[in-house]
Structures are given as C-alpha cells and as structure tokens.
mmCIF file of N, CA and C in Angstrom:
data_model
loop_
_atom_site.group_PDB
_atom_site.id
_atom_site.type_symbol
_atom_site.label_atom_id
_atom_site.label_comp_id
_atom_site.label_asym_id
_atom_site.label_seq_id
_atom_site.Cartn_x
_atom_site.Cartn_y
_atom_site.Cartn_z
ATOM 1 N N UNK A 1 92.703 80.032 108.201
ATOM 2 C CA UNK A 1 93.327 81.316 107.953
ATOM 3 C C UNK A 1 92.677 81.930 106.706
ATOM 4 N N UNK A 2 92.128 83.530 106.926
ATOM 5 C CA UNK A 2 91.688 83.943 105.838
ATOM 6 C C UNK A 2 92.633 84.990 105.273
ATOM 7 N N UNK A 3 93.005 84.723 104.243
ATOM 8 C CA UNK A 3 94.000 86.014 103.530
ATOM 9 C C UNK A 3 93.411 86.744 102.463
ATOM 10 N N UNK A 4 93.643 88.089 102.532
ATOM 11 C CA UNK A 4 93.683 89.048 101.432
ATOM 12 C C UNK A 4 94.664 89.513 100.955
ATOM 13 N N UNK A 5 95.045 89.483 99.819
ATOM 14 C CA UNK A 5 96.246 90.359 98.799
ATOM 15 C C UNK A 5 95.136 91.008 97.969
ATOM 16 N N UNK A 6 96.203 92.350 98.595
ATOM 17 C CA UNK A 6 95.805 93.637 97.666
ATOM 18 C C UNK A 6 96.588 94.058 96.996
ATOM 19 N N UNK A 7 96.394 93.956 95.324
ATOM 20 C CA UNK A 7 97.358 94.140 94.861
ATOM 21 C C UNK A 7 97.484 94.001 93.384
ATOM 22 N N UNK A 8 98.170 94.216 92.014
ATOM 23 C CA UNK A 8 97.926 94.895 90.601
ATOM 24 C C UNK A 8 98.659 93.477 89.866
ATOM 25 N N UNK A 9 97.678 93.174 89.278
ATOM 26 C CA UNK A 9 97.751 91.689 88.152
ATOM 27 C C UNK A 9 99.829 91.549 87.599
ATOM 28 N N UNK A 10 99.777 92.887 87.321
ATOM 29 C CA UNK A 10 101.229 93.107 86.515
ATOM 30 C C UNK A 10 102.750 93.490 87.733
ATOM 31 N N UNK A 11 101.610 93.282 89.056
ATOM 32 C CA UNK A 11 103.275 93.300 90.181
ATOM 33 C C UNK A 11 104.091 92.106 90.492
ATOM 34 N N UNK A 12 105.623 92.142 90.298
ATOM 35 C CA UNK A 12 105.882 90.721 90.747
ATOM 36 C C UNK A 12 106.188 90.467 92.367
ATOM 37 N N UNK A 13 106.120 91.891 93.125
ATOM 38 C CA UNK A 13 105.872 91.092 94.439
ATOM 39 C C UNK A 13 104.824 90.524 95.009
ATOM 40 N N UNK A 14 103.503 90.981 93.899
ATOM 41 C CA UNK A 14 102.308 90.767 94.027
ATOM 42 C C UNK A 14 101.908 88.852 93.681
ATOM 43 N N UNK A 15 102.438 88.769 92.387
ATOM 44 C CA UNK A 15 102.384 86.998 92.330
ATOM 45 C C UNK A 15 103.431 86.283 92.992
ATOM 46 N N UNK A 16 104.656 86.637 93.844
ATOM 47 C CA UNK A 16 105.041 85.883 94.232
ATOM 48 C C UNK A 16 104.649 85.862 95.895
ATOM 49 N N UNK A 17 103.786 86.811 96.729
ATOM 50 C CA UNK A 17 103.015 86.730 97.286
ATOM 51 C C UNK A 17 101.712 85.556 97.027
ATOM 52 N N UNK A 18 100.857 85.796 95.470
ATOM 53 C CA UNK A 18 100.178 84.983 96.120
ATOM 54 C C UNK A 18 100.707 83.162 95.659
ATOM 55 N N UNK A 19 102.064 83.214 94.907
ATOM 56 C CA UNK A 19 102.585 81.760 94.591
ATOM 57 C C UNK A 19 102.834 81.764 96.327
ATOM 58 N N UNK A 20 103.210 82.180 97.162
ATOM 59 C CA UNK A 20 104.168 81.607 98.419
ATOM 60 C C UNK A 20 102.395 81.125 99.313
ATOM 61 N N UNK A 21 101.667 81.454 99.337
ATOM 62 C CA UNK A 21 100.488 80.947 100.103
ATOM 63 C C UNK A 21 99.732 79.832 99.114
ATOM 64 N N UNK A 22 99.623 79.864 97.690
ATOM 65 C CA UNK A 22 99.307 78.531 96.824
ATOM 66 C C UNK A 22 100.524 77.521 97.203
ATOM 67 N N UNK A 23 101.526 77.850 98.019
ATOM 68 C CA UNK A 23 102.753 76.457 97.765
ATOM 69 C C UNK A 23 102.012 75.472 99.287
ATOM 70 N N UNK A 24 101.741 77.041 99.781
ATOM 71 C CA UNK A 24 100.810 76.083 101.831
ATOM 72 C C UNK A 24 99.547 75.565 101.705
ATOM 73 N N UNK A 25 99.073 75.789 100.195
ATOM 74 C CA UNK A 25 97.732 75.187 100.168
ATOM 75 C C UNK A 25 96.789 76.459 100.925
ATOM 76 N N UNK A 26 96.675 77.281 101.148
ATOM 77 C CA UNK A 26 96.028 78.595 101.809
ATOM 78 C C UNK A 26 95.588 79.299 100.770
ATOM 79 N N UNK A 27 94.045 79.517 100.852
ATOM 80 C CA UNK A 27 93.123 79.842 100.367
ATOM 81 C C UNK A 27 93.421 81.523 100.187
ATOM 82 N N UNK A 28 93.167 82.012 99.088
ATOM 83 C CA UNK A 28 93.946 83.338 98.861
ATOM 84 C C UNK A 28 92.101 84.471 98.247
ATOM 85 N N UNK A 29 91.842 85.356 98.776
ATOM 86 C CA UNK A 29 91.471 86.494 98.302
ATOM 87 C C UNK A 29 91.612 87.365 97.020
ATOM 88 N N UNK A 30 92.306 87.515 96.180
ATOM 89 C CA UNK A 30 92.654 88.575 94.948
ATOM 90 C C UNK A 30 91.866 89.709 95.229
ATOM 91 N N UNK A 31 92.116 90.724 95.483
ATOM 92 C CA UNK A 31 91.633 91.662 95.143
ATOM 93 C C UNK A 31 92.445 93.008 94.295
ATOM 94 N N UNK A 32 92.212 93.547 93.205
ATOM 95 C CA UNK A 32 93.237 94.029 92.176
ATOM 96 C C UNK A 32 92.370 95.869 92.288
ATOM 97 N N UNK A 33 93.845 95.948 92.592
ATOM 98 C CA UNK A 33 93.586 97.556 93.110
ATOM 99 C C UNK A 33 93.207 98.233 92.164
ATOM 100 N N UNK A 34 93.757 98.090 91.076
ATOM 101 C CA UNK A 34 92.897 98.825 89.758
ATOM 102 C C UNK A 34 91.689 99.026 89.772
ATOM 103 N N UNK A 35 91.127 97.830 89.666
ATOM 104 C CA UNK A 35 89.953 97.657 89.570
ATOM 105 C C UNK A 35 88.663 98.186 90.479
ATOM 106 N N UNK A 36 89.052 97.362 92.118
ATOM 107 C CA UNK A 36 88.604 97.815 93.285
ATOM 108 C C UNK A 36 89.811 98.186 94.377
ATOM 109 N N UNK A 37 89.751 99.066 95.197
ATOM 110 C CA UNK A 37 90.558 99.518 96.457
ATOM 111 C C UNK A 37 90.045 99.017 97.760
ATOM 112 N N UNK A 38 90.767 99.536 98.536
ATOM 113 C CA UNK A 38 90.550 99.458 99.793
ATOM 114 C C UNK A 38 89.514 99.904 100.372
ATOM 115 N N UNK A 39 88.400 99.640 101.141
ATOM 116 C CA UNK A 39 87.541 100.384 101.973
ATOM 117 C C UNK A 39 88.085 101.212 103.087
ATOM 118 N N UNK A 40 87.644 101.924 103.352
ATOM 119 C CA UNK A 40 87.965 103.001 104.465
ATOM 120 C C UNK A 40 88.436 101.804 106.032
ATOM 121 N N UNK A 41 87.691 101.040 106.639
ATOM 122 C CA UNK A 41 87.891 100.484 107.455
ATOM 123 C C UNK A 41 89.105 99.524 106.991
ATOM 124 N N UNK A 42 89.453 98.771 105.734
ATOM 125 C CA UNK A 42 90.078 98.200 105.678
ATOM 126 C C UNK A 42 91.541 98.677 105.725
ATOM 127 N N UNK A 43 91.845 100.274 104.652
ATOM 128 C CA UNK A 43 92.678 100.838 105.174
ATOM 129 C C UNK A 43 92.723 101.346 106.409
ATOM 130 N N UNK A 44 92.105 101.634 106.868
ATOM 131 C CA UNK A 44 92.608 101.713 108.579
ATOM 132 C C UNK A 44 92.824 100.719 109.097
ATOM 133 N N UNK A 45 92.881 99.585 109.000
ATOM 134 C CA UNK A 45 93.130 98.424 109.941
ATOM 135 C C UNK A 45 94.920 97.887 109.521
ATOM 136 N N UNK A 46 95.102 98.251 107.962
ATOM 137 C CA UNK A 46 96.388 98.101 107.334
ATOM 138 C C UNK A 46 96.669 99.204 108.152
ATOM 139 N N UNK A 47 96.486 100.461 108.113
ATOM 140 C CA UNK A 47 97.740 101.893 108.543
ATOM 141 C C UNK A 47 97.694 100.855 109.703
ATOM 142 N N UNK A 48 96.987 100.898 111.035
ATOM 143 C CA UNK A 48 96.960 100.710 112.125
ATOM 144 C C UNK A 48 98.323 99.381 111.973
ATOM 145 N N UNK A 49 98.060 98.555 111.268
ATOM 146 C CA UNK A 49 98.817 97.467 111.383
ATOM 147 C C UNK A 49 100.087 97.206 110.955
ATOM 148 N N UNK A 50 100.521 98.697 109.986
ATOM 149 C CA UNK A 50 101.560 98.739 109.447
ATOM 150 C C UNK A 50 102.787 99.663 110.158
ATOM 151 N N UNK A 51 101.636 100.447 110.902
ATOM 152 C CA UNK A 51 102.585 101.285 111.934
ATOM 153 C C UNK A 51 102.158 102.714 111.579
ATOM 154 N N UNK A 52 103.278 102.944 110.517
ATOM 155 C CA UNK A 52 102.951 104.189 109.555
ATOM 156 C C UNK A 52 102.642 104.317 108.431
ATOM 157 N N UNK A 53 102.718 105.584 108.576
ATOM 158 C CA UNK A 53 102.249 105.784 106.227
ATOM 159 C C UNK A 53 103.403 105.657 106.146
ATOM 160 N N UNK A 54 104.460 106.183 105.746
ATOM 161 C CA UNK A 54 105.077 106.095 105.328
ATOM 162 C C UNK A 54 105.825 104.991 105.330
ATOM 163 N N UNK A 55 105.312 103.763 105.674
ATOM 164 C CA UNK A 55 105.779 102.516 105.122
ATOM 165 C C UNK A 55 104.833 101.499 104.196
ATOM 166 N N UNK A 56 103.456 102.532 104.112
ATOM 167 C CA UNK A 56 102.763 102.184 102.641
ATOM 168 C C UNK A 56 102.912 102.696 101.296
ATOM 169 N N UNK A 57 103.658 103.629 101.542
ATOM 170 C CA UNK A 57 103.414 104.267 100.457
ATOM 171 C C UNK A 57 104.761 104.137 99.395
ATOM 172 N N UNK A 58 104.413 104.032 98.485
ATOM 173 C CA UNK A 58 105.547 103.336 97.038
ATOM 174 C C UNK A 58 106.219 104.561 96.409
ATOM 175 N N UNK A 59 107.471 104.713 96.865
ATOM 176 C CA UNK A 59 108.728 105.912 96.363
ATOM 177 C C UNK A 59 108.554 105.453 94.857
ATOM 178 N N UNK A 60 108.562 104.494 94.565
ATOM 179 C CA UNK A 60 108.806 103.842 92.908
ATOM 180 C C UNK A 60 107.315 104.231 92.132
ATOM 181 N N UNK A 61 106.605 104.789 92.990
ATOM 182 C CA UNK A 61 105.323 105.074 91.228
ATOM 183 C C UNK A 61 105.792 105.863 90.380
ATOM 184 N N UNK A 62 104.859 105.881 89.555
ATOM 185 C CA UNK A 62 105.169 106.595 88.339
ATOM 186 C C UNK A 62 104.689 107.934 88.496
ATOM 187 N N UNK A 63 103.485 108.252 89.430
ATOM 188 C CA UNK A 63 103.488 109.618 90.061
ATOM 189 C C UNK A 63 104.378 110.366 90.924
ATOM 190 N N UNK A 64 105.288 110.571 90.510
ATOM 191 C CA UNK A 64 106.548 111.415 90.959
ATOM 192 C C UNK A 64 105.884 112.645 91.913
ATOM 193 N N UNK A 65 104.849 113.419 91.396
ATOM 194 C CA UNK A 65 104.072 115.045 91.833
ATOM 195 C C UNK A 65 104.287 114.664 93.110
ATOM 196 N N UNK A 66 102.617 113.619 93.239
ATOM 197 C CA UNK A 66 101.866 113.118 94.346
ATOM 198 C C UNK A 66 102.802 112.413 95.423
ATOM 199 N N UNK A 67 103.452 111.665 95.233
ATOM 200 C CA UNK A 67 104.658 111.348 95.837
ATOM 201 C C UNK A 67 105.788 112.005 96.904
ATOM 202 N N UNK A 68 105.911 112.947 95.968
ATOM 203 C CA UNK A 68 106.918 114.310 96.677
ATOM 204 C C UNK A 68 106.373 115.033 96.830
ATOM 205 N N UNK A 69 104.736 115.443 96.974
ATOM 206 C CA UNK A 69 103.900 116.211 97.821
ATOM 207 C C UNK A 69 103.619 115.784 99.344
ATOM 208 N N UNK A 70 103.968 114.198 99.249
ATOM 209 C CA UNK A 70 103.357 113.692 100.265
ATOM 210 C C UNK A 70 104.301 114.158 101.675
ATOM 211 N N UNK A 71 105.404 114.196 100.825
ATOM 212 C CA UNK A 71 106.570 114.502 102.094
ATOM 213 C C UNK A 71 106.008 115.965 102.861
ATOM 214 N N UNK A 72 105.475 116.484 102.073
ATOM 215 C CA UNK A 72 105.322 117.953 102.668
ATOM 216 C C UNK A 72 103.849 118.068 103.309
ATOM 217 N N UNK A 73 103.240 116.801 103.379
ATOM 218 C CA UNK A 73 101.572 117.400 104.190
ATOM 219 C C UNK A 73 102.121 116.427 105.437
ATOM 220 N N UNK A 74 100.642 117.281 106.497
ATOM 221 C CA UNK A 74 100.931 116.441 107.927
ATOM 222 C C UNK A 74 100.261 115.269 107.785
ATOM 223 N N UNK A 75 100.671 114.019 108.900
ATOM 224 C CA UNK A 75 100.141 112.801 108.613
ATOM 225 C C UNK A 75 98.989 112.387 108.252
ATOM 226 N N UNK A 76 98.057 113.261 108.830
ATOM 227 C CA UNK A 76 96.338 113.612 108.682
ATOM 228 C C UNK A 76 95.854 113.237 107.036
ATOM 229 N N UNK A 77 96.665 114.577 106.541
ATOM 230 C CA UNK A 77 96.531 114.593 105.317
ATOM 231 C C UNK A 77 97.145 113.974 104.183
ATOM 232 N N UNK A 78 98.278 113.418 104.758
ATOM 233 C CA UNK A 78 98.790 111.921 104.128
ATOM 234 C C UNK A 78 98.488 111.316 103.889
ATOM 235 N N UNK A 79 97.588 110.678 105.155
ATOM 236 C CA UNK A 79 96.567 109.703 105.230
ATOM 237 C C UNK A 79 95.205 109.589 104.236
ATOM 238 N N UNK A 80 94.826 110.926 104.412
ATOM 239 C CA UNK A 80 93.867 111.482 103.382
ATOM 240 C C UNK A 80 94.105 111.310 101.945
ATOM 241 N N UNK A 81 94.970 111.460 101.312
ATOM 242 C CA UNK A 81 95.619 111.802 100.134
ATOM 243 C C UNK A 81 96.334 110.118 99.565
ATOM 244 N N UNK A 82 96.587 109.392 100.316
ATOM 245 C CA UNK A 82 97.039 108.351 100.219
ATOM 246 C C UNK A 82 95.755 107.314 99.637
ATOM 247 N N UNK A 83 94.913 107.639 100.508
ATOM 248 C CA UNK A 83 93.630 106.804 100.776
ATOM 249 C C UNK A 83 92.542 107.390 99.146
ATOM 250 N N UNK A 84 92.632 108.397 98.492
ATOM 251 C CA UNK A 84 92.332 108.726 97.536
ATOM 252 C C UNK A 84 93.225 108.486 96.686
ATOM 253 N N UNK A 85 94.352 107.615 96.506
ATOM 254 C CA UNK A 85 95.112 107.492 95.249
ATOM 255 C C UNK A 85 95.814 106.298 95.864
ATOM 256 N N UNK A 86 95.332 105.331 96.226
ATOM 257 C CA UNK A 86 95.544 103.772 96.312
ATOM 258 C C UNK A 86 96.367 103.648 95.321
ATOM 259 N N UNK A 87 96.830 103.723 94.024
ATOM 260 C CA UNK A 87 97.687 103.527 92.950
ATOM 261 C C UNK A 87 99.358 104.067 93.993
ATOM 262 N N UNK A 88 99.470 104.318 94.701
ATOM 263 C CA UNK A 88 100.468 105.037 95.577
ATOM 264 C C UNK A 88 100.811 104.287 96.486
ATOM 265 N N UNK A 89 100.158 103.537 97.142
ATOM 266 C CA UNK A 89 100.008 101.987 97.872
ATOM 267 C C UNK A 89 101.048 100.768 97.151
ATOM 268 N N UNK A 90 102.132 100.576 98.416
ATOM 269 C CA UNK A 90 103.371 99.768 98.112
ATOM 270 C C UNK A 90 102.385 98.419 97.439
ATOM 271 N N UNK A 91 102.627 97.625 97.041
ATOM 272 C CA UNK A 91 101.890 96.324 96.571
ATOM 273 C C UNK A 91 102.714 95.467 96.757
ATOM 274 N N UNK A 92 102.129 93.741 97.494
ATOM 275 C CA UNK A 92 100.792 93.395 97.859
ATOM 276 C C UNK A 92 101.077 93.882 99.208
ATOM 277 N N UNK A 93 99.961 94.045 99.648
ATOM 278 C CA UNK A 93 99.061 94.345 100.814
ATOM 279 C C UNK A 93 98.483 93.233 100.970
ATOM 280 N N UNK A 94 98.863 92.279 102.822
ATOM 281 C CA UNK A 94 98.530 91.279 102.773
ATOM 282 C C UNK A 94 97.490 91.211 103.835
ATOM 283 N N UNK A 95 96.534 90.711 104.229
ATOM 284 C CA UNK A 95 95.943 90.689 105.409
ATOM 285 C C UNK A 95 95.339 89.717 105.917
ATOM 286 N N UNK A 96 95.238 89.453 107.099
ATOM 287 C CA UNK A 96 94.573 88.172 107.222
ATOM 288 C C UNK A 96 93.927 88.599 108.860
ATOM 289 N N UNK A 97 93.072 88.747 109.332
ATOM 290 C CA UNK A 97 92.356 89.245 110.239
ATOM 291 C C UNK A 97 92.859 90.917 110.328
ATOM 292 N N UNK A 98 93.581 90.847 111.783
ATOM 293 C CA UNK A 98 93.824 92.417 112.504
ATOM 294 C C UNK A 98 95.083 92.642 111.921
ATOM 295 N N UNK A 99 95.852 91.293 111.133
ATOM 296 C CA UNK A 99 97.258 91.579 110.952
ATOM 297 C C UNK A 99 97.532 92.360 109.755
ATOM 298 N N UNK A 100 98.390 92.509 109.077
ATOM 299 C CA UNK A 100 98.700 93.120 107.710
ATOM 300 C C UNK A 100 100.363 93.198 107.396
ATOM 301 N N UNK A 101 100.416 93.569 106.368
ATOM 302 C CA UNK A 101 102.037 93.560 105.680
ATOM 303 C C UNK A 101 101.595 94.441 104.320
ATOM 304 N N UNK A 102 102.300 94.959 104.470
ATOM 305 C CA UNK A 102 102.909 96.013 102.872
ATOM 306 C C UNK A 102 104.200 95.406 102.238
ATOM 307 N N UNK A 103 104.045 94.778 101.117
ATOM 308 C CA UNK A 103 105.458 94.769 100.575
ATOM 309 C C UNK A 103 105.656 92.905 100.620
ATOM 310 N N UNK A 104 106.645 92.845 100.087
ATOM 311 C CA UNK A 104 106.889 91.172 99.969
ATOM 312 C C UNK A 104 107.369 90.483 101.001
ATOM 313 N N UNK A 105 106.451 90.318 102.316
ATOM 314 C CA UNK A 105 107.348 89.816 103.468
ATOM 315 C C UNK A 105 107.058 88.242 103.651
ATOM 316 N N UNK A 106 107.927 87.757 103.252
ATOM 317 C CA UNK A 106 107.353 85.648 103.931
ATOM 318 C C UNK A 106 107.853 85.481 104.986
ATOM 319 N N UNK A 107 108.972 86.165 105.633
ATOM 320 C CA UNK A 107 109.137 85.769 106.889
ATOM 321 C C UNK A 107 108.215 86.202 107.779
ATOM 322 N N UNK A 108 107.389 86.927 107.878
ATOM 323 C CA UNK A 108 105.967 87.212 108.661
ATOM 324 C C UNK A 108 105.067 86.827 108.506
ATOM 325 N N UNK A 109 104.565 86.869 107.280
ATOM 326 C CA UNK A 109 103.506 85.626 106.918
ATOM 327 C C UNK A 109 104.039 84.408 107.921
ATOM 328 N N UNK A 110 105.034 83.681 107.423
ATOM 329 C CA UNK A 110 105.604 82.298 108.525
ATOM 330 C C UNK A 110 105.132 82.416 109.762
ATOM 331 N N UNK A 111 104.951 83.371 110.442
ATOM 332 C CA UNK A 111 104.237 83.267 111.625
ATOM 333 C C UNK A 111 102.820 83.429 112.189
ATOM 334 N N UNK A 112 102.194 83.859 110.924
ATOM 335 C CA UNK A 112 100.747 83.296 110.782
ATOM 336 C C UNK A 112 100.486 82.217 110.806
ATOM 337 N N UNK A 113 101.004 81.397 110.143
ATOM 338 C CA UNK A 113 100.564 79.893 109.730
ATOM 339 C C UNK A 113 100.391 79.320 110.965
#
C-alpha cells in the first residue's frame, strides 16, 4: 500500500493521520502543503474521489474573503479557485492509488488495509 498525506506540519488532524498509519507499520508519503501542493492531476483524482468541492474545502481558514466567495462561483470556477489557493484545502488529504479522503477519516482508511 502506497499512501500520501497532504497536509501542514502544525495540523492535528494532519499528525494524527499520519500517527494512525505509523501504528500499521505503513509506509507514509509527507507531503506539506506549504511548502509543495497538489499537482493538477493529483487534484483531480482527489475532487474525482471525494465526490465534490465542497467537501474539500475548509469553512475554518483564516481566509474568510476567499471562502465566502466560493459559495457564489459555479463549480468550474470553484474548482479553479480552489486549486490556486490549496491553503483552502480541508487537511490531511489522504491518498493511496485512485482512492482519497479529505479530513480525519480511520474508518475508511480500515478498508484499505
């Protein structure tokens, strides 16, 4: 199993994501959104896998504007706008092939394993 967490050094759903795959012995990815983001294909394979935007995207940032702009563009441009401000992106973002998860889920992970 190959996993990626995407996701910001200082989130705690982010380390207890990657403590719950160090407890299975499963080899973990880091990748820290600050730093580097998502590639275009990779976010598309998360939207695709997550359903919608609007279950990536984090009500709790600290960008309030961008946030409550988002409600008002069409999905297109959601998508668009989302994908240029990754800081807006729920954290961790988990992936492991075609699959994905936004947000702190172990009961789905569990069915990877």
């Amino acid at each position: 199993m190959n996993i990626q967490i995407f996701g910001v050094k200082k989130c705690f759903d982010t380390k207890k994501a990657e403590r719950y795959f160090k407890e299975r012995n499963i080899k973990v990815q880091f990748i820290d959104m600050k730093e580097k983001g998502m590639s275009r294909g990779e976010f598309n394979s998360v939207m695709q896998s997550v359903g919608e935007i609007d279950a990536m995207i984090n009500d709790k940032s600290k960008d309030k504007e961008t946030v409550t702009l988002m409600r008002y563009l069409s999905d297109s441009d959601r998508e668009e706008k989302l994908f240029e401000n990754q800081q807006l992106i729920k954290t961790p973002v988990v992936r492991s092939g075609k699959k994905a998860t936004v947000g702190y889920c172990p009961e789905i992970w569990k069915n990877w394993e």
